[in-house]
């Protein structure tokens, strides 16, 4: 397998964090999104969405960071980060979907239409006037997750899963890029400390907001 990735951006970092947590490496090809390399014909031929990460497996190209991690979870040696039973995996996927829809997407839109505006406007319809509202939606979703987590160690209970990785990467990137995490969210604060102590935290490369 070969991973097309980039040292900047939260979506590639989700796969990097996953691999660090599993203690595994794969061959990588660096693609520079800051130079628009994912939007060039050679790259859109492998991922028409024009984004990284992409995993190449025997001539098939898998895009979408969660889909890539699920494939790696099933094919790499070691402890699953989805779950060991159908029930555990279903619970993980429930949280992955909630985190993606309610936090990752509005947080990403908040960045794309504000801090990332100049980079993104060439490739998508942008709504700079909506950036503030997307950031509010993301912050409210994080507060919702914070309330639901009381009494749990990680998103799915005692086990660390891909749901923790997805949320952690986007929380840390958001905190460093104009979406400072509310320190009043007590569960999130403690969970961030637990996550930061783990191998996966090596995927976060930028310094934390003061
Ligand atoms: N839903 C996709 C999002 C991928 C994505 O937006 N990747 C960004 C980096 S964080 C990218 O490649 N941006 C370059 C561009 O849009 O030109 C996933 O989960 O992988």
mmCIF file of C-alpha atoms and ligand atoms in Angstrom:
data_model
loop_
_atom_site.group_PDB
_atom_site.id
_atom_site.type_symbol
_atom_site.label_atom_id
_atom_site.label_comp_id
_atom_site.label_asym_id
_atom_site.label_seq_id
_atom_site.Cartn_x
_atom_site.Cartn_y
_atom_site.Cartn_z
ATOM 1 C CA UNK A 1 0.000 0.000 0.000
ATOM 2 C CA UNK A 2 1.068 3.603 -0.544
ATOM 3 C CA UNK A 3 -0.314 6.656 1.256
ATOM 4 C CA UNK A 4 -0.562 10.018 -0.510
ATOM 5 C CA UNK A 5 -0.422 12.524 2.289
ATOM 6 C CA UNK A 6 0.675 15.997 3.352
ATOM 7 C CA UNK A 7 2.408 17.335 6.456
ATOM 8 C CA UNK A 8 -0.234 20.054 6.825
ATOM 9 C CA UNK A 9 -3.995 19.620 7.215
ATOM 10 C CA UNK A 10 -6.100 17.659 9.688
ATOM 11 C CA UNK A 11 -7.410 14.956 7.346
ATOM 12 C CA UNK A 12 -3.959 13.529 6.509
ATOM 13 C CA UNK A 13 -3.145 13.875 10.229
ATOM 14 C CA UNK A 14 -6.043 11.539 11.112
ATOM 15 C CA UNK A 15 -4.356 8.722 9.181
ATOM 16 C CA UNK A 16 -0.928 9.649 10.591
ATOM 17 C CA UNK A 17 -2.362 9.564 14.132
ATOM 18 C CA UNK A 18 -4.002 6.207 13.440
ATOM 19 C CA UNK A 19 -0.703 4.721 12.225
ATOM 20 C CA UNK A 20 1.215 6.146 15.211
ATOM 21 C CA UNK A 21 -1.301 4.683 17.645
ATOM 22 C CA UNK A 22 -1.008 1.298 15.944
ATOM 23 C CA UNK A 23 2.788 1.555 15.806
ATOM 24 C CA UNK A 24 2.779 0.871 12.067
ATOM 25 C CA UNK A 25 4.245 2.612 9.022
ATOM 26 C CA UNK A 26 3.329 2.527 5.340
ATOM 27 C CA UNK A 27 5.082 3.922 2.254
ATOM 28 C CA UNK A 28 4.155 7.566 1.775
ATOM 29 C CA UNK A 29 4.148 10.064 -1.087
ATOM 30 C CA UNK A 30 4.147 13.706 0.031
ATOM 31 C CA UNK A 31 1.750 15.982 -1.861
ATOM 32 C CA UNK A 32 1.945 19.727 -1.191
ATOM 33 C CA UNK A 33 -1.604 21.068 -0.810
ATOM 34 C CA UNK A 34 -0.249 24.600 -0.279
ATOM 35 C CA UNK A 35 0.974 24.511 -3.897
ATOM 36 C CA UNK A 36 -2.337 23.132 -5.179
ATOM 37 C CA UNK A 37 -0.764 19.792 -6.100
ATOM 38 C CA UNK A 38 -3.923 17.815 -5.267
ATOM 39 C CA UNK A 39 -5.830 19.896 -7.828
ATOM 40 C CA UNK A 40 -3.530 19.031 -10.701
ATOM 41 C CA UNK A 41 -4.710 16.508 -13.336
ATOM 42 C CA UNK A 42 -2.158 13.875 -12.305
ATOM 43 C CA UNK A 43 -3.698 13.858 -8.820
ATOM 44 C CA UNK A 44 -7.396 14.335 -9.631
ATOM 45 C CA UNK A 45 -7.017 11.247 -11.822
ATOM 46 C CA UNK A 46 -6.532 9.245 -8.624
ATOM 47 C CA UNK A 47 -8.901 11.278 -6.411
ATOM 48 C CA UNK A 48 -11.435 13.444 -8.251
ATOM 49 C CA UNK A 49 -12.136 15.277 -4.970
ATOM 50 C CA UNK A 50 -8.616 16.756 -5.231
ATOM 51 C CA UNK A 51 -7.754 16.040 -1.600
ATOM 52 C CA UNK A 52 -5.388 14.030 0.560
ATOM 53 C CA UNK A 53 -5.195 11.529 2.144
ATOM 54 C CA UNK A 54 -5.470 8.808 -0.484
ATOM 55 C CA UNK A 55 -4.400 5.193 0.008
ATOM 56 C CA UNK A 56 -3.367 3.160 -3.014
ATOM 57 C CA UNK A 57 -3.986 -0.569 -2.648
ATOM 58 C CA UNK A 58 -3.145 -2.800 -5.637
ATOM 59 C CA UNK A 59 -4.184 -0.099 -8.121
ATOM 60 C CA UNK A 60 -7.340 0.934 -6.233
ATOM 61 C CA UNK A 61 -7.383 4.418 -4.717
ATOM 62 C CA UNK A 62 -9.222 4.906 -1.420
ATOM 63 C CA UNK A 63 -9.970 8.495 -0.395
ATOM 64 C CA UNK A 64 -11.670 9.751 2.811
ATOM 65 C CA UNK A 65 -9.593 9.520 5.963
ATOM 66 C CA UNK A 66 -12.061 7.377 7.930
ATOM 67 C CA UNK A 67 -12.394 4.859 5.066
ATOM 68 C CA UNK A 68 -8.586 4.656 4.854
ATOM 69 C CA UNK A 69 -8.270 4.061 8.596
ATOM 70 C CA UNK A 70 -10.959 1.373 8.497
ATOM 71 C CA UNK A 71 -9.083 -0.425 5.716
ATOM 72 C CA UNK A 72 -5.783 -0.175 7.607
ATOM 73 C CA UNK A 73 -7.502 -1.312 10.804
ATOM 74 C CA UNK A 74 -8.592 -4.537 9.119
ATOM 75 C CA UNK A 75 -5.334 -5.241 7.319
ATOM 76 C CA UNK A 76 -2.513 -4.207 9.675
ATOM 77 C CA UNK A 77 -1.378 -6.337 12.597
ATOM 78 C CA UNK A 78 -2.267 -5.275 16.126
ATOM 79 C CA UNK A 79 -5.182 -4.188 18.254
ATOM 80 C CA UNK A 80 -8.239 -2.851 16.361
ATOM 81 C CA UNK A 81 -9.113 0.824 16.826
ATOM 82 C CA UNK A 82 -12.671 0.166 15.623
ATOM 83 C CA UNK A 83 -13.600 -2.659 17.987
ATOM 84 C CA UNK A 84 -13.356 -6.387 18.489
ATOM 85 C CA UNK A 85 -17.042 -7.232 18.036
ATOM 86 C CA UNK A 86 -19.810 -6.143 15.662
ATOM 87 C CA UNK A 87 -21.383 -4.229 18.543
ATOM 88 C CA UNK A 88 -18.158 -2.398 19.459
ATOM 89 C CA UNK A 89 -17.557 -1.473 15.821
ATOM 90 C CA UNK A 90 -21.134 -0.207 15.430
ATOM 91 C CA UNK A 91 -20.766 2.002 18.515
ATOM 92 C CA UNK A 92 -17.470 3.370 17.168
ATOM 93 C CA UNK A 93 -19.085 4.117 13.788
ATOM 94 C CA UNK A 94 -22.036 5.824 15.485
ATOM 95 C CA UNK A 95 -19.642 8.218 17.214
ATOM 96 C CA UNK A 96 -17.495 8.649 14.102
ATOM 97 C CA UNK A 97 -20.556 9.773 12.176
ATOM 98 C CA UNK A 98 -21.777 12.110 14.914
ATOM 99 C CA UNK A 99 -18.320 13.655 15.294
ATOM 100 C CA UNK A 100 -17.927 14.026 11.536
ATOM 101 C CA UNK A 101 -21.356 15.529 10.821
ATOM 102 C CA UNK A 102 -21.724 17.724 13.892
ATOM 103 C CA UNK A 103 -18.139 18.821 14.577
ATOM 104 C CA UNK A 104 -15.638 18.038 11.801
ATOM 105 C CA UNK A 105 -17.727 19.395 8.923
ATOM 106 C CA UNK A 106 -18.799 22.723 10.486
ATOM 107 C CA UNK A 107 -15.310 23.217 11.949
ATOM 108 C CA UNK A 108 -13.782 22.584 8.508
ATOM 109 C CA UNK A 109 -16.237 24.965 6.829
ATOM 110 C CA UNK A 110 -15.475 27.590 9.477
ATOM 111 C CA UNK A 111 -11.785 27.355 8.569
ATOM 112 C CA UNK A 112 -12.291 27.111 4.793
ATOM 113 C CA UNK A 113 -14.434 30.253 4.728
ATOM 114 C CA UNK A 114 -12.146 32.302 7.003
ATOM 115 C CA UNK A 115 -8.470 31.397 7.636
ATOM 116 C CA UNK A 116 -8.394 29.096 4.594
ATOM 117 C CA UNK A 117 -10.415 31.358 2.310
ATOM 118 C CA UNK A 118 -7.689 32.305 -0.149
ATOM 119 C CA UNK A 119 -6.546 28.707 -0.551
ATOM 120 C CA UNK A 120 -10.069 27.319 -0.917
ATOM 121 C CA UNK A 121 -11.856 29.844 -3.107
ATOM 122 C CA UNK A 122 -10.180 28.553 -6.267
ATOM 123 C CA UNK A 123 -11.683 25.089 -5.739
ATOM 124 C CA UNK A 124 -15.094 25.500 -4.147
ATOM 125 C CA UNK A 125 -18.032 27.817 -3.589
ATOM 126 C CA UNK A 126 -17.088 29.817 -0.516
ATOM 127 C CA UNK A 127 -19.351 31.560 2.007
ATOM 128 C CA UNK A 128 -17.109 33.906 4.023
ATOM 129 C CA UNK A 129 -20.182 35.453 5.666
ATOM 130 C CA UNK A 130 -21.072 32.013 7.123
ATOM 131 C CA UNK A 131 -17.653 31.270 8.673
ATOM 132 C CA UNK A 132 -18.569 32.670 12.081
ATOM 133 C CA UNK A 133 -21.811 30.664 12.193
ATOM 134 C CA UNK A 134 -20.069 27.408 11.238
ATOM 135 C CA UNK A 135 -17.594 27.996 14.073
ATOM 136 C CA UNK A 136 -20.492 28.527 16.499
ATOM 137 C CA UNK A 137 -22.146 25.290 15.332
ATOM 138 C CA UNK A 138 -18.856 23.400 15.825
ATOM 139 C CA UNK A 139 -18.371 24.879 19.313
ATOM 140 C CA UNK A 140 -21.950 23.980 20.310
ATOM 141 C CA UNK A 141 -21.471 20.427 19.033
ATOM 142 C CA UNK A 142 -18.321 20.074 21.110
ATOM 143 C CA UNK A 143 -20.248 21.243 24.182
ATOM 144 C CA UNK A 144 -22.916 18.631 23.358
ATOM 145 C CA UNK A 145 -20.268 15.892 23.151
ATOM 146 C CA UNK A 146 -18.737 17.153 26.414
ATOM 147 C CA UNK A 147 -22.093 16.733 28.201
ATOM 148 C CA UNK A 148 -22.648 13.227 26.787
ATOM 149 C CA UNK A 149 -19.210 11.953 27.815
ATOM 150 C CA UNK A 150 -19.426 12.402 31.586
ATOM 151 C CA UNK A 151 -18.253 9.224 33.347
ATOM 152 C CA UNK A 152 -16.409 7.875 30.296
ATOM 153 C CA UNK A 153 -12.664 7.731 29.761
ATOM 154 C CA UNK A 154 -12.768 7.816 25.972
ATOM 155 C CA UNK A 155 -15.557 8.410 23.431
ATOM 156 C CA UNK A 156 -16.604 4.736 23.408
ATOM 157 C CA UNK A 157 -15.872 4.062 27.087
ATOM 158 C CA UNK A 158 -12.638 2.466 28.291
ATOM 159 C CA UNK A 159 -11.183 1.762 24.834
ATOM 160 C CA UNK A 160 -9.441 4.280 22.550
ATOM 161 C CA UNK A 161 -10.947 4.224 19.077
ATOM 162 C CA UNK A 162 -10.799 5.940 15.720
ATOM 163 C CA UNK A 163 -13.618 8.182 17.015
ATOM 164 C CA UNK A 164 -11.199 9.622 19.607
ATOM 165 C CA UNK A 165 -8.548 10.092 16.929
ATOM 166 C CA UNK A 166 -10.919 11.920 14.570
ATOM 167 C CA UNK A 167 -12.201 14.254 17.272
ATOM 168 C CA UNK A 168 -8.754 14.844 18.800
ATOM 169 C CA UNK A 169 -7.103 15.798 15.516
ATOM 170 C CA UNK A 170 -9.853 18.287 14.624
ATOM 171 C CA UNK A 171 -10.004 19.719 18.149
ATOM 172 C CA UNK A 172 -6.232 20.304 18.142
ATOM 173 C CA UNK A 173 -6.130 21.758 14.639
ATOM 174 C CA UNK A 174 -9.144 23.954 15.405
ATOM 175 C CA UNK A 175 -7.571 25.188 18.635
ATOM 176 C CA UNK A 176 -4.483 26.228 16.675
ATOM 177 C CA UNK A 177 -6.391 27.826 13.801
ATOM 178 C CA UNK A 178 -8.936 30.326 15.048
ATOM 179 C CA UNK A 179 -11.333 27.941 16.857
ATOM 180 C CA UNK A 180 -9.990 28.012 20.407
ATOM 181 C CA UNK A 181 -11.475 25.245 22.514
ATOM 182 C CA UNK A 182 -13.586 26.434 25.449
ATOM 183 C CA UNK A 183 -11.596 25.595 28.613
ATOM 184 C CA UNK A 184 -14.910 25.288 30.519
ATOM 185 C CA UNK A 185 -15.595 21.981 28.753
ATOM 186 C CA UNK A 186 -14.256 19.860 31.605
ATOM 187 C CA UNK A 187 -14.556 16.418 30.045
ATOM 188 C CA UNK A 188 -12.924 17.584 26.805
ATOM 189 C CA UNK A 189 -10.051 19.169 28.810
ATOM 190 C CA UNK A 190 -9.284 15.944 30.718
ATOM 191 C CA UNK A 191 -9.676 13.786 27.600
ATOM 192 C CA UNK A 192 -7.285 16.050 25.667
ATOM 193 C CA UNK A 193 -4.675 15.426 28.377
ATOM 194 C CA UNK A 194 -5.236 11.667 28.174
ATOM 195 C CA UNK A 195 -4.980 11.771 24.379
ATOM 196 C CA UNK A 196 -1.900 14.017 24.349
ATOM 197 C CA UNK A 197 -0.041 11.365 26.399
ATOM 198 C CA UNK A 198 -0.583 8.764 23.642
ATOM 199 C CA UNK A 199 1.528 7.955 20.544
ATOM 200 C CA UNK A 200 -1.189 9.369 18.237
ATOM 201 C CA UNK A 201 -0.471 12.897 19.518
ATOM 202 C CA UNK A 202 2.723 12.914 17.430
ATOM 203 C CA UNK A 203 0.498 13.679 14.436
ATOM 204 C CA UNK A 204 -0.190 17.165 15.811
ATOM 205 C CA UNK A 205 2.635 19.293 14.550
ATOM 206 C CA UNK A 206 1.681 22.898 15.292
ATOM 207 C CA UNK A 207 2.180 24.535 18.725
ATOM 208 C CA UNK A 208 -0.957 24.833 20.889
ATOM 209 C CA UNK A 209 -2.811 28.124 21.216
ATOM 210 C CA UNK A 210 -1.886 30.081 24.348
HETATM 211 N N1 LIG B 1 -13.431 14.284 3.628
HETATM 212 C C1 LIG B 1 -12.035 14.209 3.263
HETATM 213 C C2 LIG B 1 -11.442 15.608 3.355
HETATM 214 C C3 LIG B 1 -10.049 15.697 2.754
HETATM 215 C C4 LIG B 1 -9.507 17.138 2.749
HETATM 216 O O1 LIG B 1 -10.257 18.124 2.765
HETATM 217 N N2 LIG B 1 -8.156 17.250 2.721
HETATM 218 C C5 LIG B 1 -7.519 18.540 2.677
HETATM 219 C C6 LIG B 1 -6.345 18.571 3.662
HETATM 220 S S1 LIG B 1 -6.906 18.625 5.322
HETATM 221 C C7 LIG B 1 -6.932 18.777 1.287
HETATM 222 O O2 LIG B 1 -6.430 17.862 0.661
HETATM 223 N N3 LIG B 1 -6.981 20.038 0.813
HETATM 224 C C8 LIG B 1 -6.394 20.420 -0.439
HETATM 225 C C9 LIG B 1 -7.429 20.993 -1.378
HETATM 226 O O3 LIG B 1 -8.624 21.000 -1.054
HETATM 227 O O4 LIG B 1 -7.001 21.401 -2.450
HETATM 228 C C10 LIG B 1 -11.292 13.195 4.146
HETATM 229 O O5 LIG B 1 -11.880 12.759 5.158
HETATM 230 O O6 LIG B 1 -10.168 12.788 3.849
#
